[in-house]
XYZ file of C-alpha atoms in Angstrom:
772
model
C -107.242 13.537 12.878
C -104.525 12.826 15.549
C -105.233 15.263 17.707
C -109.666 13.920 17.933
C -108.459 10.284 18.300
C -106.407 11.418 21.507
C -109.866 13.522 22.892
C -111.801 10.083 21.873
C -108.693 7.350 23.224
C -108.833 9.830 26.951
C -113.469 10.518 26.274
C -113.032 6.399 26.065
C -110.723 5.194 29.355
C -112.357 7.967 31.438
C -115.495 5.417 31.145
C -114.491 2.419 31.715
C -113.143 3.437 34.867
C -116.087 2.876 36.370
C -117.807 -0.152 35.224
C -120.301 -0.767 35.921
C -121.923 3.182 35.567
C -125.435 3.069 34.467
C -125.923 4.194 30.516
C -128.312 6.758 31.648
C -125.829 8.212 33.682
C -122.681 8.766 32.130
C -120.688 12.590 30.609
C -122.876 12.615 27.666
C -120.137 11.544 24.906
C -118.349 15.024 23.776
C -118.742 15.626 20.193
C -116.540 14.641 16.828
C -116.068 17.223 14.748
C -113.764 15.886 12.692
C -116.708 15.346 9.927
C -117.367 11.778 8.481
C -114.241 9.674 9.826
C -115.780 9.357 13.777
C -115.322 6.939 16.079
C -118.790 5.373 16.635
C -119.175 5.118 20.085
C -122.516 5.339 22.238
C -123.486 5.382 26.189
C -124.531 1.158 26.555
C -124.740 0.125 29.851
C -120.973 -0.344 31.425
C -118.886 2.153 29.969
C -118.754 4.078 26.759
C -118.935 1.529 23.732
C -118.410 0.799 20.345
C -120.686 0.468 18.551
C -121.236 -1.259 15.466
C -124.588 -1.989 12.592
C -125.863 -5.480 12.396
C -125.981 -7.296 8.769
C -129.410 -7.462 7.514
C -128.723 -7.733 3.805
C -128.875 -11.433 2.986
C -125.572 -12.227 2.384
C -125.969 -13.824 -1.327
C -122.185 -15.878 -1.599
C -121.608 -18.204 -2.751
C -122.225 -20.315 -0.328
C -125.371 -19.162 0.636
C -126.844 -19.355 -2.999
C -125.996 -23.288 -3.045
C -127.979 -23.385 0.556
C -131.011 -21.968 -0.443
C -130.131 -23.825 -3.359
C -129.395 -27.609 -1.095
C -132.587 -26.883 0.153
C -135.176 -29.800 0.286
C -138.797 -28.810 0.597
C -138.533 -30.776 4.218
C -136.302 -28.412 5.666
C -137.937 -25.078 4.395
C -141.002 -26.552 6.094
C -138.752 -26.758 9.310
C -137.092 -23.410 9.019
C -140.666 -22.001 9.046
C -142.159 -24.543 11.343
C -139.136 -23.150 14.060
C -140.216 -19.876 13.223
C -143.851 -19.379 14.646
C -142.521 -22.704 17.731
C -139.714 -19.823 18.685
C -143.152 -17.283 18.705
C -144.815 -19.547 20.655
C -142.064 -19.735 23.109
C -141.649 -16.543 23.485
C -145.611 -16.025 24.341
C -145.059 -18.881 26.878
C -142.371 -17.510 28.675
C -143.187 -13.452 28.290
C -146.725 -14.711 29.814
C -145.315 -16.205 33.483
C -143.019 -13.945 33.587
C -145.296 -11.725 33.190
C -147.277 -13.100 36.339
C -144.218 -14.240 38.047
C -143.078 -10.455 38.381
C -147.093 -9.496 39.481
C -147.318 -11.813 41.824
C -143.922 -11.207 43.981
C -145.136 -7.537 43.496
C -148.956 -7.704 44.877
C -147.754 -9.439 47.046
C -144.666 -7.909 48.837
C -146.467 -4.108 47.843
C -149.797 -6.394 49.836
C -148.174 -7.237 52.364
C -146.165 -4.236 53.507
C -149.305 -2.090 52.929
C -151.256 -4.620 55.391
C -148.659 -4.695 58.731
C -148.659 -0.364 58.076
C -152.144 0.040 57.993
C -152.189 -2.261 61.757
C -150.027 0.897 62.893
C -151.571 3.064 61.787
C -155.386 1.460 63.278
C -153.364 1.173 66.055
C -152.648 4.657 67.240
C -148.827 3.684 66.295
C -148.243 6.401 63.376
C -144.331 6.196 63.507
C -143.558 2.777 63.284
C -145.695 3.041 60.530
C -143.192 4.956 59.590
C -140.479 3.418 59.198
C -141.524 -0.219 58.715
C -142.258 1.703 55.824
C -138.998 3.441 54.942
C -137.718 0.045 55.663
C -138.998 -2.174 53.595
C -138.837 0.226 50.637
C -135.263 1.180 51.377
C -134.224 -2.104 51.154
C -135.969 -3.514 48.224
C -134.677 -0.357 46.424
C -131.009 -1.081 47.971
C -131.320 -5.276 46.206
C -132.418 -3.527 42.676
C -129.956 -0.596 42.996
C -127.353 -3.362 43.932
C -128.195 -5.489 41.383
C -128.327 -2.858 38.442
C -125.290 -1.460 39.548
C -122.891 -4.676 40.454
C -123.440 -6.997 37.763
C -126.048 -5.785 35.132
C -126.145 -1.890 34.667
C -127.738 -2.034 31.370
C -130.757 -3.686 33.647
C -131.245 -0.086 34.650
C -134.119 2.288 33.400
C -136.436 0.943 30.275
C -134.731 -0.356 27.844
C -137.621 0.059 24.390
C -134.425 2.318 23.121
C -132.363 0.405 23.206
C -134.175 -1.893 21.588
C -135.252 0.986 19.219
C -132.210 1.328 18.396
C -131.152 -2.973 17.486
C -134.724 -3.442 15.657
C -133.274 0.201 14.504
C -129.851 -1.916 12.954
C -127.532 -0.962 15.885
C -126.357 -3.843 17.945
C -125.787 -3.255 21.407
C -123.691 -4.957 23.467
C -125.339 -6.812 26.103
C -128.109 -5.407 26.168
C -130.208 -8.974 25.510
C -127.595 -11.178 28.112
C -129.265 -14.281 30.562
C -127.537 -12.065 33.606
C -129.293 -9.103 32.233
C -132.666 -10.572 32.156
C -132.008 -11.660 35.467
C -131.313 -8.609 37.470
C -134.763 -7.252 35.062
C -136.754 -9.243 36.797
C -135.939 -9.436 40.337
C -134.669 -5.350 40.254
C -138.318 -4.437 38.963
C -139.933 -6.855 41.244
C -138.115 -4.020 44.213
C -138.513 -0.979 42.525
C -142.165 -2.008 41.716
C -142.787 -3.454 45.142
C -140.781 -0.337 47.332
C -143.178 2.059 45.912
C -141.505 4.016 43.444
C -141.910 5.898 41.425
C -141.695 3.971 37.763
C -143.367 0.755 36.612
C -143.608 -2.402 35.353
C -143.853 -1.050 31.214
C -140.714 -0.906 30.212
C -138.871 -3.316 31.549
C -141.335 -5.975 30.264
C -141.007 -5.075 27.690
C -137.034 -5.089 27.895
C -137.340 -8.838 29.616
C -139.533 -10.284 26.394
C -137.348 -8.833 23.699
C -134.424 -10.829 26.533
C -136.546 -13.730 26.379
C -136.734 -14.326 22.074
C -132.885 -13.499 21.931
C -131.952 -16.356 24.222
C -134.702 -18.560 22.828
C -133.373 -17.847 18.775
C -129.387 -18.318 19.834
C -129.867 -20.874 21.617
C -129.159 -20.259 25.543
C -126.596 -17.696 26.616
C -123.176 -16.669 24.803
C -120.908 -19.468 27.462
C -124.413 -22.402 27.676
C -125.245 -22.227 24.549
C -126.844 -24.894 22.105
C -125.018 -26.492 19.205
C -128.482 -28.141 17.990
C -128.586 -27.602 14.076
C -132.051 -26.018 14.468
C -131.125 -23.754 16.466
C -128.412 -22.785 14.582
C -130.248 -21.395 11.305
C -131.671 -18.336 13.615
C -128.218 -17.568 14.020
C -127.894 -14.276 12.107
C -129.772 -10.530 12.607
C -131.779 -11.030 9.915
C -134.246 -13.801 12.552
C -133.689 -12.528 15.345
C -134.125 -8.767 14.970
C -137.169 -10.579 14.047
C -137.633 -12.808 16.875
C -136.173 -9.789 19.124
C -139.907 -7.282 17.489
C -141.737 -11.307 18.680
C -140.427 -9.937 21.863
C -140.884 -6.599 22.509
C -144.869 -6.794 21.494
C -145.152 -10.259 23.435
C -143.368 -7.470 26.649
C -146.249 -4.839 26.135
C -148.614 -7.314 26.399
C -148.344 -9.111 28.915
C -147.191 -5.203 30.446
C -152.026 -4.082 29.359
C -153.254 -7.295 28.677
C -153.328 -5.903 25.674
C -152.264 -8.323 22.388
C -153.532 -6.187 19.721
C -152.103 -2.898 21.019
C -148.560 -5.058 21.558
C -149.009 -5.158 18.226
C -149.302 -2.074 17.173
C -146.496 -0.461 19.718
C -143.774 -3.131 18.056
C -145.321 -2.194 14.753
C -145.868 1.898 15.537
C -142.494 2.395 18.451
C -139.599 0.655 18.261
C -139.650 -1.929 14.894
C -138.111 -0.300 12.379
C -138.879 -3.315 9.730
C -141.973 -4.575 9.425
C -143.471 -7.266 6.439
C -146.900 -9.132 6.878
C -145.431 -12.420 7.963
C -144.199 -11.092 10.957
C -146.940 -9.158 11.810
C -148.977 -12.681 11.584
C -146.314 -13.682 14.269
C -146.285 -10.959 17.082
C -150.367 -11.579 17.089
C -149.731 -14.902 17.512
C -147.116 -14.587 20.686
C -149.590 -11.633 22.176
C -151.566 -14.111 21.867
C -150.559 -17.138 23.712
C -149.230 -14.366 26.282
C -152.889 -12.936 27.627
C -154.500 -16.642 27.284
C -150.983 -17.212 30.022
C -152.242 -14.150 32.291
C -156.023 -15.480 31.432
C -155.519 -19.101 32.560
C -153.200 -17.620 36.023
C -155.095 -14.384 37.079
C -158.770 -17.724 36.682
C -156.568 -19.818 39.379
C -155.230 -17.244 42.059
C -158.461 -15.128 42.092
C -159.677 -17.233 45.155
C -156.880 -16.708 46.774
C -154.672 -18.955 46.070
C -152.096 -16.755 44.547
C -151.647 -14.081 48.029
C -152.778 -11.563 47.490
C -152.173 -11.637 44.163
C -156.461 -11.623 42.389
C -157.603 -8.906 44.165
C -155.085 -6.104 42.341
C -153.694 -8.493 40.117
C -152.988 -7.927 36.564
C -152.785 -3.654 35.752
C -156.215 -3.657 34.469
C -158.836 -0.862 34.698
C -161.662 -1.806 33.995
C -164.890 1.046 32.879
C -166.571 -1.372 30.652
C -169.393 -0.447 32.834
C -170.417 2.932 32.744
C -172.051 4.832 30.467
C -170.043 7.173 27.280
C -172.019 10.134 26.500
C -170.901 13.407 24.975
C -172.511 16.194 23.025
C -170.285 18.879 20.991
C -169.941 21.654 23.778
C -168.176 18.203 25.411
C -165.555 18.082 22.656
C -164.330 22.097 23.708
C -162.616 20.683 27.596
C -161.910 16.868 24.949
C -159.237 19.638 22.908
C -158.180 20.743 26.454
C -157.000 18.117 28.445
C -155.128 17.280 24.484
C -153.726 21.148 24.195
C -152.339 20.608 27.937
C -151.267 17.137 27.404
C -149.056 17.871 24.937
C -147.830 20.994 26.189
C -147.862 19.202 29.554
C -145.514 15.649 28.605
C -143.029 18.212 25.885
C -142.368 20.133 29.457
C -142.191 17.127 31.181
C -139.445 15.920 28.043
C -137.294 18.691 28.697
C -137.365 18.765 32.605
C -136.645 15.198 31.997
C -133.717 15.443 29.728
C -132.143 18.181 32.877
C -132.532 16.101 35.395
C -131.082 12.861 33.883
C -128.011 16.024 32.590
C -127.090 16.560 36.499
C -127.980 12.384 37.406
C -124.428 12.344 35.353
C -122.054 14.792 37.020
C -123.322 12.552 40.916
C -123.388 8.880 39.242
C -119.582 9.689 37.725
C -118.494 9.680 40.589
C -118.770 5.751 41.163
C -121.103 3.445 42.065
C -121.524 3.963 45.913
C -122.812 7.849 43.871
C -124.996 5.321 42.609
C -126.472 3.300 45.474
C -127.419 6.066 47.550
C -128.509 8.455 44.618
C -131.014 5.498 44.225
C -131.862 5.680 47.862
C -132.197 8.786 48.688
C -135.384 8.690 46.362
C -136.315 6.159 47.915
C -136.516 7.994 51.380
C -137.934 10.632 49.104
C -140.565 8.677 48.417
C -141.453 6.803 51.195
C -142.006 9.532 53.132
C -144.323 11.493 50.426
C -146.115 8.362 50.413
C -146.752 8.466 54.113
C -146.879 12.136 55.602
C -148.158 14.021 52.498
C -152.096 11.710 53.928
C -152.123 14.016 57.192
C -152.204 17.423 54.968
C -155.719 16.251 54.041
C -158.816 16.346 56.140
C -160.590 12.954 56.735
C -164.264 12.470 54.060
C -167.256 11.695 55.242
C -168.203 8.431 53.677
C -171.193 8.742 50.827
C -174.528 7.020 53.324
C -175.740 5.219 50.225
C -172.275 3.377 50.089
C -172.357 0.393 52.140
C -169.700 -0.174 54.987
C -167.971 -2.303 53.606
C -166.761 0.006 51.116
C -166.417 3.460 52.907
C -164.234 3.317 54.210
C -161.918 0.500 53.541
C -159.143 -0.554 55.537
C -156.975 -3.297 54.067
C -154.892 -2.414 51.494
C -157.074 -2.103 48.249
C -160.058 -0.331 47.829
C -161.501 4.006 47.262
C -161.614 5.300 49.950
C -158.965 4.452 52.401
C -160.000 5.423 56.300
C -156.286 6.194 56.777
C -155.930 7.518 60.421
C -159.466 9.378 60.028
C -162.225 8.701 62.523
C -164.969 5.635 61.558
C -167.787 6.464 58.482
C -164.513 8.395 57.642
C -162.385 8.160 55.341
C -158.751 9.459 53.285
C -159.192 10.638 50.091
C -155.470 11.725 49.242
C -154.384 8.086 51.035
C -156.230 6.293 48.965
C -154.196 7.700 46.024
C -151.155 7.147 47.735
C -150.737 4.464 50.340
C -151.437 1.891 48.066
C -149.613 0.666 44.980
C -148.581 2.944 41.932
C -151.333 -0.094 39.529
C -154.926 0.990 42.301
C -153.541 3.653 42.660
C -154.299 3.812 38.305
C -157.259 2.331 39.359
C -158.539 4.564 42.195
C -158.453 7.873 39.864
C -160.186 5.674 37.231
C -163.063 4.964 38.895
C -165.587 6.907 37.490
C -170.237 7.253 39.191
C -167.934 9.649 42.535
C -168.092 12.985 41.555
C -167.596 13.747 45.438
C -164.182 11.048 46.228
C -161.699 13.733 45.108
C -160.947 16.816 46.507
C -158.767 19.806 44.438
C -156.452 20.222 47.588
C -155.790 16.508 47.282
C -155.323 15.719 43.509
C -153.535 19.489 43.120
C -150.911 17.963 45.746
C -151.013 13.723 44.026
C -150.438 15.610 40.602
C -147.184 18.484 42.015
C -146.192 14.883 44.242
C -145.814 12.474 40.466
C -143.844 15.047 38.807
C -141.463 14.948 41.459
C -141.374 11.543 41.648
C -141.433 11.139 37.372
C -139.085 13.525 36.879
C -135.878 12.819 40.033
C -136.646 8.318 39.354
C -136.156 8.084 36.328
C -132.684 7.612 36.141
C -131.831 5.826 38.878
C -129.941 2.623 38.962
C -133.263 0.452 38.927
C -134.516 -1.306 36.060
C -137.432 1.644 35.399
C -140.510 1.777 33.466
C -141.565 5.707 31.925
C -145.837 3.962 31.133
C -147.145 4.679 35.247
C -146.097 7.096 36.070
C -147.046 9.553 33.004
C -150.492 7.607 33.195
C -150.680 8.235 36.869
C -149.948 12.980 35.876
C -152.508 12.663 33.267
C -155.040 11.013 34.706
C -155.138 13.500 38.295
C -154.872 16.426 35.720
C -157.809 14.947 33.721
C -159.842 14.313 36.880
C -158.813 18.267 37.925
C -160.717 19.751 34.683
C -163.711 16.844 34.597
C -164.428 18.317 38.420
C -163.913 22.427 36.836
C -166.721 21.485 34.380
C -169.556 19.631 36.186
C -172.222 19.610 35.943
C -171.107 20.932 32.485
C -170.148 18.558 30.927
C -172.290 14.928 30.430
C -168.961 12.926 31.025
C -167.488 10.907 34.187
C -164.293 12.286 36.551
C -162.993 9.401 35.730
C -163.378 8.731 32.032
C -161.248 12.837 31.894
C -158.553 10.915 33.638
C -158.482 8.260 31.358
C -158.507 11.088 28.544
C -156.183 12.786 30.682
C -153.390 9.532 30.909
C -153.605 9.417 27.329
C -153.049 12.793 26.458
C -150.338 13.005 28.418
C -148.309 9.343 27.506
C -148.874 11.342 24.107
C -147.683 14.495 24.618
C -144.719 12.150 25.881
C -144.234 9.809 24.154
C -145.584 11.014 20.439
C -147.404 7.605 19.892
C -150.897 7.623 18.712
C -152.481 4.344 17.194
C -150.411 1.520 19.643
C -151.896 4.229 22.561
C -155.035 4.395 21.330
C -155.433 0.216 21.757
C -154.507 -0.090 25.232
C -156.450 2.611 26.567
C -159.086 0.763 24.783
C -158.194 -2.983 25.926
C -157.230 -1.737 29.071
C -160.428 0.258 30.047
C -163.182 -2.019 27.967
C -165.096 0.745 26.937
C -164.668 0.672 23.283
C -166.684 3.819 23.370
C -164.200 6.299 24.334
C -162.944 5.290 21.099
C -163.580 8.758 19.364
C -162.636 11.138 21.726
C -159.393 8.396 22.827
C -157.848 9.778 18.884
C -158.622 13.203 19.141
C -157.006 13.189 21.950
C -154.014 11.606 21.126
C -153.728 13.987 17.547
C -154.381 16.800 19.109
C -151.429 16.379 22.013
C -149.694 14.482 19.680
C -148.830 17.516 17.239
C -148.495 20.287 20.804
C -146.392 17.872 21.335
C -144.000 17.934 18.426
C -144.684 21.513 18.332
C -141.339 21.782 20.880
C -139.012 18.809 21.331
C -138.694 15.314 20.484
C -140.465 11.859 22.113
C -138.422 10.687 25.725
C -137.071 7.613 23.945
C -135.169 10.045 21.326
C -134.094 11.809 23.284
C -132.045 9.353 25.950
C -131.371 7.869 22.373
C -129.426 11.501 21.496
C -128.217 11.171 25.603
C -127.059 7.685 24.853
C -125.152 8.446 21.668
C -127.122 5.665 19.941
C -127.106 6.463 15.798
C -131.082 5.870 14.970
C -131.693 6.555 12.403
C -135.014 8.949 11.883
C -137.774 7.699 9.333
C -137.266 10.544 7.428
C -134.665 13.532 6.144
C -134.071 16.143 6.578
C -134.877 18.329 3.923
C -131.016 19.811 3.313
C -130.240 16.399 2.042
C -131.613 17.037 -0.968
C -129.140 19.573 -1.586
C -126.527 17.440 -1.421
C -125.057 13.594 -3.117
C -122.949 11.279 -2.166
C -121.081 11.389 -3.622
C -119.748 14.566 -2.186
C -120.280 12.861 1.111
C -118.541 10.019 -0.116
C -116.159 12.894 -1.251
C -114.975 13.498 3.254
C -114.288 10.419 3.930
C -110.826 8.116 3.821
C -110.305 7.329 0.728
C -112.266 3.690 0.307
C -110.255 0.993 0.833
C -110.658 -1.975 -1.685
C -109.157 -5.959 -2.587
C -108.768 -8.082 -5.305
C -110.633 -10.796 -6.621
C -107.749 -13.475 -5.442
C -105.577 -11.164 -2.559
C -101.796 -12.301 -0.629
C -102.753 -12.781 2.880
C -100.184 -10.622 4.180
C -102.163 -7.405 2.924
C -105.865 -9.632 4.510
C -104.132 -9.516 7.428
C -102.818 -6.009 6.716
C -106.276 -3.809 5.553
C -107.950 -5.651 9.078
C -105.343 -3.667 10.979
C -105.415 -1.319 10.325
C -108.669 -0.363 10.274
C -112.333 -0.895 11.605
C -114.362 -1.038 8.719
C -116.233 -4.108 9.062
C -116.460 -4.496 5.172
C -114.376 -3.986 2.021
C -115.293 -3.663 -1.803
C -113.709 -6.987 -3.799
C -112.102 -5.457 -7.443
C -111.533 -7.867 -10.477
C -109.288 -6.038 -12.866
C -111.075 -7.438 -16.521
C -108.571 -5.987 -19.208
C -107.979 -1.477 -18.803
C -110.341 -1.469 -16.562
C -111.426 -2.757 -12.662
C -114.842 -3.485 -11.982
C -117.073 -4.450 -8.286
C -117.802 -7.931 -8.039
C -119.036 -6.786 -4.664
C -118.799 -6.863 -0.906
C -116.939 -8.814 1.726
C -116.982 -8.680 5.826
C -115.107 -8.052 7.183
C -115.959 -11.704 9.781
C -115.574 -13.675 6.166
C -112.119 -11.912 6.368
C -111.339 -13.328 9.972
C -112.894 -16.574 9.500
C -110.760 -17.214 6.378
C -107.098 -16.490 8.393
C -109.222 -18.598 11.084
C -109.432 -21.367 8.279
C -106.512 -20.782 6.982
C -108.043 -20.742 3.932
C -104.659 -20.119 1.697
C -103.243 -21.570 -1.631
C -99.739 -21.678 -3.003
C -100.724 -19.815 -6.401
C -102.979 -17.076 -7.495
C -105.925 -19.738 -8.517
C -109.940 -19.692 -8.385
C -111.161 -21.954 -6.245
C -113.573 -24.714 -7.802
C -117.051 -24.508 -5.802
C -116.021 -27.875 -4.172
C -112.992 -26.438 -2.122
C -115.285 -23.912 -0.878
C -117.841 -26.506 0.240
C -115.430 -29.333 2.141
C -113.809 -25.931 3.819
C -116.971 -23.459 5.433
C -120.735 -24.381 5.771
C -123.979 -22.188 6.070
C -123.140 -21.404 9.659
C -119.465 -20.516 9.492
C -120.694 -17.607 7.387
C -123.091 -16.628 9.712
C -120.923 -16.173 12.973
C -118.784 -13.698 14.181
C -115.444 -14.137 14.763
C -113.900 -12.270 17.043
C -110.633 -9.804 15.752
C -107.125 -9.595 13.875
C -104.689 -9.533 17.072
C -107.433 -13.152 18.067
C -105.222 -14.649 14.561
C -102.179 -15.723 14.125
C -100.157 -15.942 10.451
C -97.263 -16.622 10.029
C -94.553 -15.110 7.822
C -94.218 -17.233 4.792
C -98.687 -17.979 5.154
C -98.023 -13.991 4.520
C -96.664 -15.073 1.266
C -99.668 -16.998 0.068
C -103.009 -15.777 -1.939
C -107.694 -15.699 -0.948
C -109.534 -16.682 -3.346
C -112.340 -14.147 -1.821
C -114.879 -14.712 -4.691
C -117.479 -17.260 -2.497
C -117.127 -15.586 0.226
C -118.423 -12.259 -1.760
C -121.711 -10.516 -1.960
C -122.085 -9.617 -5.492
C -125.403 -8.290 -5.246
C -124.997 -5.313 -2.131
C -127.204 -2.696 -2.717
C -125.352 0.972 -4.940
C -126.424 4.144 -5.734
C -124.564 6.196 -8.259
C -122.328 9.064 -6.962
C -125.366 11.191 -8.026
C -127.994 10.615 -6.275
C -129.005 12.183 -3.353
C -128.409 11.230 0.751
C -132.651 12.459 1.270
C -133.002 9.720 -0.941
C -130.252 7.025 0.171
C -130.910 7.290 3.645
C -134.613 5.962 2.784
C -133.090 3.032 1.112
C -130.376 2.064 3.925
C -132.996 2.658 6.756
C -136.038 0.736 5.346
C -133.851 -2.309 3.513
C -132.179 -2.000 7.122
C -128.685 -2.204 5.529
C -125.430 -1.575 6.870
C -122.779 -1.097 4.154
C -124.036 1.055 0.952
C -121.900 1.373 -1.327
C -121.132 4.783 -4.137
C -120.400 3.762 -7.553
C -119.426 6.322 -10.468
C -122.104 6.703 -12.819
C -119.315 6.788 -15.978
C -117.328 4.074 -16.280
C -113.655 4.090 -18.149
C -110.395 3.586 -18.237
C -108.987 5.707 -15.653
C -111.741 5.730 -12.956
C -112.373 3.985 -9.696
C -114.702 1.487 -9.816
C -115.567 2.545 -5.992
C -116.464 6.145 -5.163
C -116.958 5.454 -1.679
C -118.660 3.010 0.831
C -121.495 4.533 3.084
C -122.141 3.763 6.366
C -125.531 4.324 9.672
C -123.132 7.008 10.632
C -122.573 9.131 6.828
C -125.319 9.485 7.008
C -126.747 11.159 10.306
C -127.672 14.958 10.206
C -125.473 15.348 12.593
C -122.184 14.372 10.748
C -123.914 15.226 7.779
C -123.634 19.073 8.639
C -120.116 19.033 10.380
C -118.772 18.272 7.346
C -120.384 20.835 5.647
C -121.438 24.045 8.011
C -122.148 25.604 4.473
C -125.661 23.006 5.263
C -125.617 24.072 8.694
C -126.018 27.826 7.586
C -128.931 27.715 5.529
C -130.883 25.378 7.783
C -130.345 27.427 10.174
C -131.671 30.655 8.255
C -134.697 28.862 6.928
C -135.186 27.811 10.765
C -135.872 31.392 11.508
C -137.987 32.592 8.943
């Protein structure tokens, strides 16, 4: 035990030397093999942090019961109204910030590309390259410096941390005002710099930050203390608001309100109910209205270049979709390819992130250098590779304004070609990522792209997709995966030629959907997002088929990309389905391998409470009363509430039960909802150590309990679905000499890896069954 503790402390000290490192760039945590007594550590932003669970369970102590009984009908209606008001504000602010990001990206990237095109038209190719590379370099530098020095938790997509939070894991510093600001500015810089990443993942994180800040009344240092805001100063309500924020972020990224709700339901939320469904849908509806209003305002050029490219939207609604039974064969092939390539992408990205750990462990300069190196490589490829493609004559049926195009947009970029010709590879590379997707999704253009150009495009974005994700900038995975998938989808459409009745642009849509399902393992939400993106309901049957096949194939090889990132970070995420071998072990056996449970008396001495808090890291303690010769469990008291008692110095001179008025005079329900620091911040005199505390009024008298003979599989399902932090294990038989509590299980105790560390024979039987 001491050796393992020293090893854990050494790991923590090593990480703290580099405070501003990206969470994905740290050396992975070494597994602690001390069974169920390992400390909960995870990589969150700057350093290795001690991870705590969230109190989603309603703490039914005397204060809560009195507050609930005393609430008038008007107060209950006010609470419900405020929930809807917060949902409205989350949608409104997310829509405004998404518009700001899109407007900034379209203008910065647009004017940059216009200048580059001007240099190319004047045959000043080297100046065009230097200009493009220099602007991209500066934008990447700004995004990287902000992430490295000011908000390390803003790097990456943020979706895995949101999944962990909604699963019950407190991820420190993920939803602060500084993180949100860096996420906004960093996303603008990274996307406008032409890096192979999207703003979709960051928008989900930004929506969650907005929701969290609104729910708690602002940043920690400038928090509004209004009474109505403090209604929501608890983990349970904050979880619901952040769920609204995450769904609003997806809606803002894709203009997909229903897809945003389903994304929250399928991918990020662990706990769901019908009232939450309505509020998330209301938030996404507000987002869509805001986005639509700004698009109408900006479409006449009032917002610079925004409105010409605008928000991500790939409208193929006007394309007739006809397919026959024979078309199911290439559609099935696309699904299989998507599953295989998606799982291969997850595997390779896992290896790349481990490599980045070694590079970025060298310090802040290494992180900045890595990001800038990726930026230089990307700029060189985007500018230089189109020179490898040959010029293609324009179709005579197209008017001169369509082919060739000389602006920053258009399907037929002239680049270095003579009049009447276009460069198909420049059409895909020398543009923004959103426009690249629009171009490759373009329909009724069967001869626009050559096989060579699409192969180059596919290989390039596979390389960029692997090496761009993980650098110290805000980044999303959606758009890079869409670009890769659409390339091989269009290639397959070209290979089918006249044998298929589906347009090549629709093959590109199916390819993008298949790769996303193969990597992210989403189905329902992804299907709706693509339908809302493409505005073509006729694609629904074959899109469903592709998604189901891709997910099924991908599941045969490895987990989803977000699960891999969660594992890399060490966040203790509880999966929905227990392992089959968990039915072969009981919760009583789990409790036996843990250290002895620490209990407190209903009326306890101050000295005993201080001693327990100083010598343990537990966040919950069983409160036990003696009734004759038998001890019985009164409930569970939280560490935060014990610290509240010590800070308020609610001590008694003699051992007695307090009256209800005494409790209400000293505490309010708002006090109980707060977190009260650490035991080191509490000063207790020697005389006070001899006094008493009545813990009954602060004790949750209805904690969730299980009998010691229950299987771990059944306990895990209950723990996850209810959103527990502590689960009391009680003996099957009660009587004299039988301890009233067998143990207390937490999230760490129910994780498969920790259980297998404590019971190696289960791992052997598990491995032998897999080998058959």
